[in-house]
Amino acid sequence: TRRIEAVTAKKALDYVDGFIQQVRQIQELVNGQQVIKSIEGLLAERTELLKKVESMEHQQVEGLRARLLKEKKGDYVSAVVEVPSSNALKQLAMELRKEIGYVVLGTVIDGKPMIAVAVSDEAIKSHGLHAGQIVKAAASEIGGTGGGQPSYAMGGGNRPEGLKAAVESARGFIELKVG
């Protein structure tokens, strides 16, 4: 069944007047130009800007990846980093995972601490590591929880002051397993 709602008389006029008022406000915002073309232009500009931001984030992650690889200790990277988003954190961890055995990264995004762990397939097989278990154990340091797959996991919390301890906890967990 379908439900049809209708407005009549004064309410109908008020309803239409509301839409007309909105169109006038939009016209004022685009300086009286053609509204549809102006909105299409703004949307196209927004799309271009988002692509540029994404490209800049990728470059930032790539630079950070190169720096972390230079600073790595043995077959792992463990660090608190600055990245713009959880997607950038994941991208960084997965890129590093391709080149080294284990990765432990922590960051704070919008005031919320996050930890990511990535483990190579070889480390999973040879040492029985499971990124989800590592994150679950370490996330308690940041007042949160987390989990995921054996190869990659992420956790979050609400205590940024515990981030360094969470990263150290995850690194320690790995060192115990690896020996």
XYZ file of C-alpha atoms in Angstrom, residues 107-170:
64
model
C 47.862 8.029 15.671
C 45.299 10.494 16.953
C 42.561 11.567 14.538
C 39.994 14.141 15.633
C 41.061 13.665 19.240
C 40.571 9.879 19.120
C 43.548 7.525 19.430
C 43.869 4.690 16.927
C 46.262 1.782 16.616
C 46.921 -0.327 13.526
C 48.873 -3.562 13.290
C 49.863 -5.270 10.061
C 51.624 -8.623 9.912
C 53.204 -10.247 6.851
C 51.959 -13.649 5.713
C 55.372 -15.097 6.506
C 55.238 -13.793 10.097
C 51.742 -15.208 10.516
C 52.909 -18.671 9.409
C 56.295 -18.761 11.125
C 55.433 -17.073 14.451
C 51.675 -17.535 14.762
C 51.071 -13.787 14.944
C 47.523 -12.484 14.615
C 47.085 -8.724 14.152
C 43.551 -8.819 15.566
C 44.712 -10.380 18.843
C 47.590 -7.918 19.126
C 45.302 -4.902 18.622
C 42.701 -6.261 21.008
C 45.338 -6.554 23.756
C 46.961 -3.174 23.066
C 43.747 -1.156 22.643
C 42.995 -1.391 26.356
C 45.818 1.147 26.867
C 43.764 3.729 24.960
C 40.499 2.864 26.667
C 39.074 1.048 23.688
C 38.929 -2.128 21.734
C 39.679 -3.419 18.316
C 40.265 -6.458 16.212
C 40.532 -7.718 12.715
C 42.175 -10.272 10.493
C 45.466 -12.088 11.114
C 47.201 -9.809 8.598
C 45.663 -6.437 9.531
C 43.697 -5.017 12.436
C 42.752 -1.630 13.814
C 41.502 -0.412 17.158
C 40.383 2.828 18.677
C 39.672 4.358 22.020
C 39.061 7.555 23.917
C 42.329 8.033 25.831
C 44.949 9.627 23.560
C 47.391 9.862 26.474
C 47.713 6.052 26.369
C 48.693 5.871 22.702
C 52.420 5.492 23.216
C 51.812 2.742 25.788
C 49.442 0.976 23.358
C 52.080 1.002 20.616
C 54.697 -0.270 23.081
C 52.314 -2.969 24.294
C 51.690 -4.196 20.749
